[in-house]
Tab-separated table of C-alpha atoms in Angstrom:
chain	number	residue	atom	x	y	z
A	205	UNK	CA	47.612	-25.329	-0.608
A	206	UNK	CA	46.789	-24.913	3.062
A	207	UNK	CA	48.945	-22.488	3.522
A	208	UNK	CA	48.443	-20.886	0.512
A	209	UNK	CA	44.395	-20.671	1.856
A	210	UNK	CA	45.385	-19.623	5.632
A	211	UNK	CA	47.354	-16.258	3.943
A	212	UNK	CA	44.525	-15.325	1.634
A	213	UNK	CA	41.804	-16.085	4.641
A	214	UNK	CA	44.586	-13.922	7.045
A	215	UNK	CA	44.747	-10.876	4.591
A	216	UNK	CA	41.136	-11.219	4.550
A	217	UNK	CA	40.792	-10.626	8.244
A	218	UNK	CA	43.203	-7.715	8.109
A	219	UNK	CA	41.667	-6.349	4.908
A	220	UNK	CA	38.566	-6.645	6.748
A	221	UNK	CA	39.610	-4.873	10.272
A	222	UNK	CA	41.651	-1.964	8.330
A	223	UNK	CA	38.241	-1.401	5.896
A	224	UNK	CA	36.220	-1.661	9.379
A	225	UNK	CA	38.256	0.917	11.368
A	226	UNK	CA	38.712	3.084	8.870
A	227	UNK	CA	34.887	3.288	8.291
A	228	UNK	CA	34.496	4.063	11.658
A	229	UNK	CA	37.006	6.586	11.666
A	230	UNK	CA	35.278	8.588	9.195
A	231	UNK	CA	32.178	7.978	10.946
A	232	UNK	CA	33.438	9.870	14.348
A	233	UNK	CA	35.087	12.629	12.122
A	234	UNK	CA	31.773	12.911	10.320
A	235	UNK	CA	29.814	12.877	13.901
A	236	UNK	CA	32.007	14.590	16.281
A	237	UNK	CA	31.408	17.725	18.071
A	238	UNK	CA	32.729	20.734	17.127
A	239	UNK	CA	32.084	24.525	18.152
A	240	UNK	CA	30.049	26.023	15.199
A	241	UNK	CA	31.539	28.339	12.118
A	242	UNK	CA	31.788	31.677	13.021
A	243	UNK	CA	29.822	34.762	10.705
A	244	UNK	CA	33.281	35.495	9.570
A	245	UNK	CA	33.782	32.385	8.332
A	246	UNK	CA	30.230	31.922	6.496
A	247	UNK	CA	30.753	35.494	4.930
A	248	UNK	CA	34.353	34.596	3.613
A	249	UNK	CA	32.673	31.089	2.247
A	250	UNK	CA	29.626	33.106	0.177
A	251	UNK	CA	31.674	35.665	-0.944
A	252	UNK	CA	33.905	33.064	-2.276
A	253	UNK	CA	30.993	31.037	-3.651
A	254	UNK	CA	30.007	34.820	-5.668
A	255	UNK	CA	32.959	35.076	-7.061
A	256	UNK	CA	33.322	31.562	-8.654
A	257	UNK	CA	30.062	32.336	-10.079
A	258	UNK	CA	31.094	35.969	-11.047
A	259	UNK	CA	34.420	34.505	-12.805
A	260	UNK	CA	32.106	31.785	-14.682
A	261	UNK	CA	29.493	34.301	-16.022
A	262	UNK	CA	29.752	33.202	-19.456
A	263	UNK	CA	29.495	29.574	-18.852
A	264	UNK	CA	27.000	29.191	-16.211
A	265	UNK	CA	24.815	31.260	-18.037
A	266	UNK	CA	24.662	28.757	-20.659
A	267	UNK	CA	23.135	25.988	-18.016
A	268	UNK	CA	19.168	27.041	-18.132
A	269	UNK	CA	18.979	24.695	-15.042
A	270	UNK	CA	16.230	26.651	-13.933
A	271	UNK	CA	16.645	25.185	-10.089
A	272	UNK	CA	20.272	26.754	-9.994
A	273	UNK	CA	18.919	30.009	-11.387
A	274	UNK	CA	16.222	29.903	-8.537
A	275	UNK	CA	18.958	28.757	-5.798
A	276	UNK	CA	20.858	32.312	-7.003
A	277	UNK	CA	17.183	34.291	-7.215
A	278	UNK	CA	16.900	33.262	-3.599
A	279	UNK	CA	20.298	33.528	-2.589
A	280	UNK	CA	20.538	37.492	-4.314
A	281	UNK	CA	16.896	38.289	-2.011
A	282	UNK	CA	18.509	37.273	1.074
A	283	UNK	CA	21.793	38.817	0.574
A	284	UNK	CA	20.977	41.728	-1.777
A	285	UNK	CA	24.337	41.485	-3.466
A	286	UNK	CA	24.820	43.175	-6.531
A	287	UNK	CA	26.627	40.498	-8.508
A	288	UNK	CA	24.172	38.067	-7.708
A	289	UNK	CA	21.599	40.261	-8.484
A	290	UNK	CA	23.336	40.894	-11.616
A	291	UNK	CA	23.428	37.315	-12.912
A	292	UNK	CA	19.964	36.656	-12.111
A	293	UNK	CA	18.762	39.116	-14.226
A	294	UNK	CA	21.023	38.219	-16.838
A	295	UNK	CA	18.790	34.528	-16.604
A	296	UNK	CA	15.762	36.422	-16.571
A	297	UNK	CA	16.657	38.462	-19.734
A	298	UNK	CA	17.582	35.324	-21.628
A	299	UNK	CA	15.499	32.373	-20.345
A	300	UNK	CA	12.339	33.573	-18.854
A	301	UNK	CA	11.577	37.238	-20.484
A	302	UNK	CA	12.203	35.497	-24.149
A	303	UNK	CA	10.447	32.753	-23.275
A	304	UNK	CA	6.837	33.496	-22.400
A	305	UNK	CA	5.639	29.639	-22.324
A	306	UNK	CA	8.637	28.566	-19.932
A	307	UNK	CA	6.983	26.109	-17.795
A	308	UNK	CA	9.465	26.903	-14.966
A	309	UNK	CA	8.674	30.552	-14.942
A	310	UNK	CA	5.976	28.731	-12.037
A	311	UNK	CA	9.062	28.796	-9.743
A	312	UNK	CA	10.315	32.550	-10.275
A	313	UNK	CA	6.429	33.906	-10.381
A	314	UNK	CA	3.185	32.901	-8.428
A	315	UNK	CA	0.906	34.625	-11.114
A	316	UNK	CA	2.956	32.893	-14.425
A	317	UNK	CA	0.551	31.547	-16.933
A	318	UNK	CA	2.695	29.333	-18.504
A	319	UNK	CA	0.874	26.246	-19.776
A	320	UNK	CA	1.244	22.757	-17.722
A	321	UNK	CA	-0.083	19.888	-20.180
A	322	UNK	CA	1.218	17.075	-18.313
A	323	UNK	CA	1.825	15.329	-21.542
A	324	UNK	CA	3.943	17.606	-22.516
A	325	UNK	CA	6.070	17.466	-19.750
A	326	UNK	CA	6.302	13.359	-19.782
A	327	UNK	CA	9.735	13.089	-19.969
A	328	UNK	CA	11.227	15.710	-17.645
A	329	UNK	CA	12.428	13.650	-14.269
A	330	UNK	CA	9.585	12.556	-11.938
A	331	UNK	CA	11.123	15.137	-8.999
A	332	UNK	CA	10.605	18.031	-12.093
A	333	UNK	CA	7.086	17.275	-12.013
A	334	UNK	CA	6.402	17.553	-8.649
A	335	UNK	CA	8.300	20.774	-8.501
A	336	UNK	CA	6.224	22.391	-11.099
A	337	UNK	CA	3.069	21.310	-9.386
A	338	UNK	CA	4.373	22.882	-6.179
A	339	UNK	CA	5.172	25.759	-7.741
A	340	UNK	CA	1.803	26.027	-9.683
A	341	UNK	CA	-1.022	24.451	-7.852
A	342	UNK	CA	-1.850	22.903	-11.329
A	343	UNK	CA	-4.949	20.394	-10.822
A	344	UNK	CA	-3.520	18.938	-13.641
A	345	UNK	CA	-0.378	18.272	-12.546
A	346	UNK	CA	-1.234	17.251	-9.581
A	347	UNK	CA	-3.532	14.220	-10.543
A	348	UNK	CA	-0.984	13.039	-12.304
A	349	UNK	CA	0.460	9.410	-10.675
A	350	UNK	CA	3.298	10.407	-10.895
A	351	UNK	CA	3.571	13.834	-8.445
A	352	UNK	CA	0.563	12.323	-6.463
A	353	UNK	CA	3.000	8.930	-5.523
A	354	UNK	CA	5.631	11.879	-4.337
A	355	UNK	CA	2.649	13.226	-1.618
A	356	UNK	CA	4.018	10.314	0.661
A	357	UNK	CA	6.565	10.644	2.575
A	358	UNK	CA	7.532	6.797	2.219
A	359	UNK	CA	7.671	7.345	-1.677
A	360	UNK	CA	11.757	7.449	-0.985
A	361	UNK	CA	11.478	4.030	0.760
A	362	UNK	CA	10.780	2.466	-3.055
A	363	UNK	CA	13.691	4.114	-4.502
A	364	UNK	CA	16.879	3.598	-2.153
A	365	UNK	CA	19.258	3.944	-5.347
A	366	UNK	CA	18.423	7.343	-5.755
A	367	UNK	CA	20.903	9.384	-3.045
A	368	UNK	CA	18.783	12.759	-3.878
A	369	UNK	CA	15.424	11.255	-3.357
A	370	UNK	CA	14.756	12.588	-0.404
A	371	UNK	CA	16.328	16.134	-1.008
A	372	UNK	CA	14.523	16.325	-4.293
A	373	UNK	CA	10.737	15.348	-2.540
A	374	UNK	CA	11.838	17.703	0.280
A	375	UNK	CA	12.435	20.607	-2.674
A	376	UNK	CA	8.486	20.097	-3.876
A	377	UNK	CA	7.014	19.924	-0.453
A	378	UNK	CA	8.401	23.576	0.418
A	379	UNK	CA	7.439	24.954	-3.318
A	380	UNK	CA	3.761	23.466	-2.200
A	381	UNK	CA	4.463	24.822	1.559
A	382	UNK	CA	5.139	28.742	0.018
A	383	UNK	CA	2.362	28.697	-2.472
A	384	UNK	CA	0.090	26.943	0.305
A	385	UNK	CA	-0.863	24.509	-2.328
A	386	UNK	CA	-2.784	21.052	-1.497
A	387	UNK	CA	-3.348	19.950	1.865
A	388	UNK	CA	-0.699	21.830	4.124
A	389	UNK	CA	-0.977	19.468	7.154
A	390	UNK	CA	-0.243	16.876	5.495
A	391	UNK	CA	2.936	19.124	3.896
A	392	UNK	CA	4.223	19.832	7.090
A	393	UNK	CA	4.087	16.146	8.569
A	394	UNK	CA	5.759	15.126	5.138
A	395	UNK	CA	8.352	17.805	5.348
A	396	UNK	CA	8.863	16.856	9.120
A	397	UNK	CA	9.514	12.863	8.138
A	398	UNK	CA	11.942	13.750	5.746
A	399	UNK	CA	13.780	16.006	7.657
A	400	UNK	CA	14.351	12.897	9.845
A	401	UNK	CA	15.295	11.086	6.932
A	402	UNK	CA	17.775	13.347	5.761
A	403	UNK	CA	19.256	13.957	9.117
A	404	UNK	CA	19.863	10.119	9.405
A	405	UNK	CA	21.402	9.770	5.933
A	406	UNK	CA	23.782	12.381	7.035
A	407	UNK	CA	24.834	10.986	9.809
A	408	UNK	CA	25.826	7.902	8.495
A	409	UNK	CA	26.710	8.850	4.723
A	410	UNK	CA	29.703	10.537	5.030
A	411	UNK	CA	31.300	10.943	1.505
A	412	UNK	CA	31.618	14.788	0.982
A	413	UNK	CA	29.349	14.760	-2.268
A	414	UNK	CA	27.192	17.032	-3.842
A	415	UNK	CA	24.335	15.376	-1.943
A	416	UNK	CA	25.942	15.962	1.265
A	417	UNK	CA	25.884	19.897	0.540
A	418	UNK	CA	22.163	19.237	-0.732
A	419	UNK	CA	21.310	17.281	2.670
A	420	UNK	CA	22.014	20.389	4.814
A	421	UNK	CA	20.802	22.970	2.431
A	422	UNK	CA	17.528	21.507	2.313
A	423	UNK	CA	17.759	20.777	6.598
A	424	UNK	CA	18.586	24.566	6.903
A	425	UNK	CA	15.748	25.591	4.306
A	426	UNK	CA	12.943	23.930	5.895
A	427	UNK	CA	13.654	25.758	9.331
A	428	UNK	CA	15.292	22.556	11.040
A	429	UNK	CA	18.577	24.463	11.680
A	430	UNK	CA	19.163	23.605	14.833
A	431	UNK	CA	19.142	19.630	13.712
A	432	UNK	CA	22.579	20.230	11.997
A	433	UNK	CA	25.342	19.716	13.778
A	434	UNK	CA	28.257	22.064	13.118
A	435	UNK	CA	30.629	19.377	11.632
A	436	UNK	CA	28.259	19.037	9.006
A	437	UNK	CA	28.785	22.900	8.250
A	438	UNK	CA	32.126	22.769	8.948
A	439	UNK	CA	32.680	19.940	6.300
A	440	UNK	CA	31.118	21.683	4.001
A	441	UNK	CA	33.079	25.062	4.157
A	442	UNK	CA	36.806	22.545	4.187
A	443	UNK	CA	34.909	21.111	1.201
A	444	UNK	CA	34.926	24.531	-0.649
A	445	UNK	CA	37.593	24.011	-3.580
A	446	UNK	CA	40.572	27.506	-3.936
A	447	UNK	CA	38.783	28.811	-6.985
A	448	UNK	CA	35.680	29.456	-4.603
A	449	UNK	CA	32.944	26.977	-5.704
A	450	UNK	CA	32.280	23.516	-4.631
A	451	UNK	CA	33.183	20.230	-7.054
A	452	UNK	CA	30.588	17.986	-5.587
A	453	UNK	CA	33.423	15.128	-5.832
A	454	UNK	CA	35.892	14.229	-2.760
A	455	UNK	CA	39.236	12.420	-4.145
A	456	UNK	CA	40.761	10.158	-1.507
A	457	UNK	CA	43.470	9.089	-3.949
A	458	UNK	CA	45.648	10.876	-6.394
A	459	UNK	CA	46.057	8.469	-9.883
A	460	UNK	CA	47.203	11.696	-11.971
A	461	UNK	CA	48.501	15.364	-11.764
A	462	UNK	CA	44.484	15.875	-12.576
A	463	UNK	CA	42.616	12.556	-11.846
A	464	UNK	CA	41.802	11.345	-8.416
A	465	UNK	CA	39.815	7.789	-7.162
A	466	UNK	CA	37.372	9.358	-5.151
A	467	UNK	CA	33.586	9.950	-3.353
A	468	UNK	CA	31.188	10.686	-6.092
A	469	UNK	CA	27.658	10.615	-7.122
A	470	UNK	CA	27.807	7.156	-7.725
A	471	UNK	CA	30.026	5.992	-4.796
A	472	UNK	CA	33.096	6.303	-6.313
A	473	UNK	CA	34.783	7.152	-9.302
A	474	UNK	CA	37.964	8.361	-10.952
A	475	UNK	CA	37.698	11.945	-11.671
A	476	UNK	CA	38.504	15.534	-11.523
A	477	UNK	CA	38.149	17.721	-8.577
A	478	UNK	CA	36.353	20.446	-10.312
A	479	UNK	CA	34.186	23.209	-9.345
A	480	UNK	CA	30.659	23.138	-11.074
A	481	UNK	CA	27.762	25.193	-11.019
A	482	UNK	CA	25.576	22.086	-9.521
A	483	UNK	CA	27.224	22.075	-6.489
A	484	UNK	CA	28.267	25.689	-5.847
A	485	UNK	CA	24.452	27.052	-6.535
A	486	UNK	CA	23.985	24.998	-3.428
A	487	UNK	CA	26.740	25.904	-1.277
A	488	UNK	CA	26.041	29.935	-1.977
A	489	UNK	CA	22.438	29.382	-0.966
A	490	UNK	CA	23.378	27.574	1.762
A	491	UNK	CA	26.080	30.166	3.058
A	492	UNK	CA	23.369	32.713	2.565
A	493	UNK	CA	20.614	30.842	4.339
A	494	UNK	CA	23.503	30.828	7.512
A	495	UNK	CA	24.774	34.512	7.277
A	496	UNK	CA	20.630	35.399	7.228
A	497	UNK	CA	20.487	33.800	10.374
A	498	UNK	CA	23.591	34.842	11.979
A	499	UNK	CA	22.229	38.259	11.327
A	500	UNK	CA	18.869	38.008	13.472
């Protein structure tokens, strides 16, 4: 029995050190310095990125995710590309010109008159919310406890749990920062806090997830460029699948020909890598936020 107890309490220890190292491991590779992508690499990423979304037309234009359909309205102004362009107005034709009440026209237009009755709108996600009143300026909306909790930039600290918290409150803040809705200095203090937030959670948070990608898209967006460091960049364009889009899922080990045990959403998970439209809305935007600056 003693014996028996010293081998388990031995494998422990080595279970223990290998876990620990390797950890740290990925910590350094997720921290280290590197030189930062060239244009030529950024342009080869986006045009990548366009094409996954060119050679999914048919399906992607079935997801009325109306954030993803803003991500590629933004990403088509700043790069002027015609297939982006293209698809956009393929959304607009289908979702937003046949729809006159769409509440989340408020994101594509600043003069939409789309209707906000907050009780209406009780059981889109409490991030959705705050986005419209961003977008909107609604008085409604916004004395509604729900967005007026997401005003502080410690409403993240009750919800831990939730790895796109941050990113998500980050999102609102810069819909209320363009339309110069509410009280913009307290905007730009919130928007400063969680840029701090979010470059902490990358630095320790290394699994190569969709909320990675949405960590430094949202870092880039709200002008604190110069707070990424180049790995993180650098992950992200190894992260880019073959096909051209990004999966949002890194597998560590192979159980299949198809499945993997890997990084997900929710830690880990057994699963497919698989480019999505999620993920690779993101990673275009991103790519185009980067070339737009390489180009100044």
């Amino acid at each position: 029995m003693i014996k028996k107890t010293r081998a388990l309490l031995f494998s422990f220890i080595i279970s223990f050190f290998v876990m620990g190292g390797w950890i740290f491991f990925e910590l350094w590779q997720n921290n280290k310095s590197v030189e930062p992508p060239n244009r030529i690499a950024v342009e080869s990423s986006l045009n990548n990125g366009i094409s996954w979304l060119n050679s999914h037309r048919s399906e992607i234009l079935n997801d009325p995710n109306s954030m993803l359909w803003w991500m590629v309205k933004e990403s088509a102004t700043l790069t002027g590309n015609p297939i982006l362009n293209g698809l956009y107005d393929e959304y607009k034709v289908r979702y937003l010109d046949s729809i006159l009440n769409n509440v989340w026209s408020h994101i594509f237009y600043k003069d939409s008159i789309a209707p906000l009755n907050p009780l209406l709108l009780k059981n889109l996600p409490d991030y959705n919310l705050f986005f419209l009143y961003g977008a909107s300026c609604s008085s409604s909306l916004g004395r509604e406890p729900v967005v007026t909790e997401q005003l502080s930039a410690n409403f993240c600290d009750d919800h831990l749990f939730s790895p796109a918290c941050a990113t998500h409150q980050l999102m609102g803040f810069r819909f209320l920062q363009r339309r110069k809705c509410g009280n913009q200095t307290n905007t730009s203090e919130s928007i400063a806090s969680l840029q701090n937030r979010l470059t902490s959670q990358l630095s320790w948070d290394f699994r190569l997830v969709d909320v990675y990608l949405q960590r430094v898209l949202m870092l880039v967006d709200s002008g604190a460029h110069e707070r990424v460091k180049p790995i993180w960049i650098s992950r992200v364009l190894s992260g880019q699948d073959s096909d051209g889009g990004w999966s949002g899922f890194e597998p560590l080990i192979p159980l299949s020909k198809e499945l993997s045990l890997g990084f997900s959403a929710r830690v880990m998970s057994v699963d497919r890598n698989q480019s999505n439209f999620h993920t690779t809305a993101q990673g275009v935007l991103l790519m185009s936020l980067l070339l737009s600056e390489v180009k100044q």
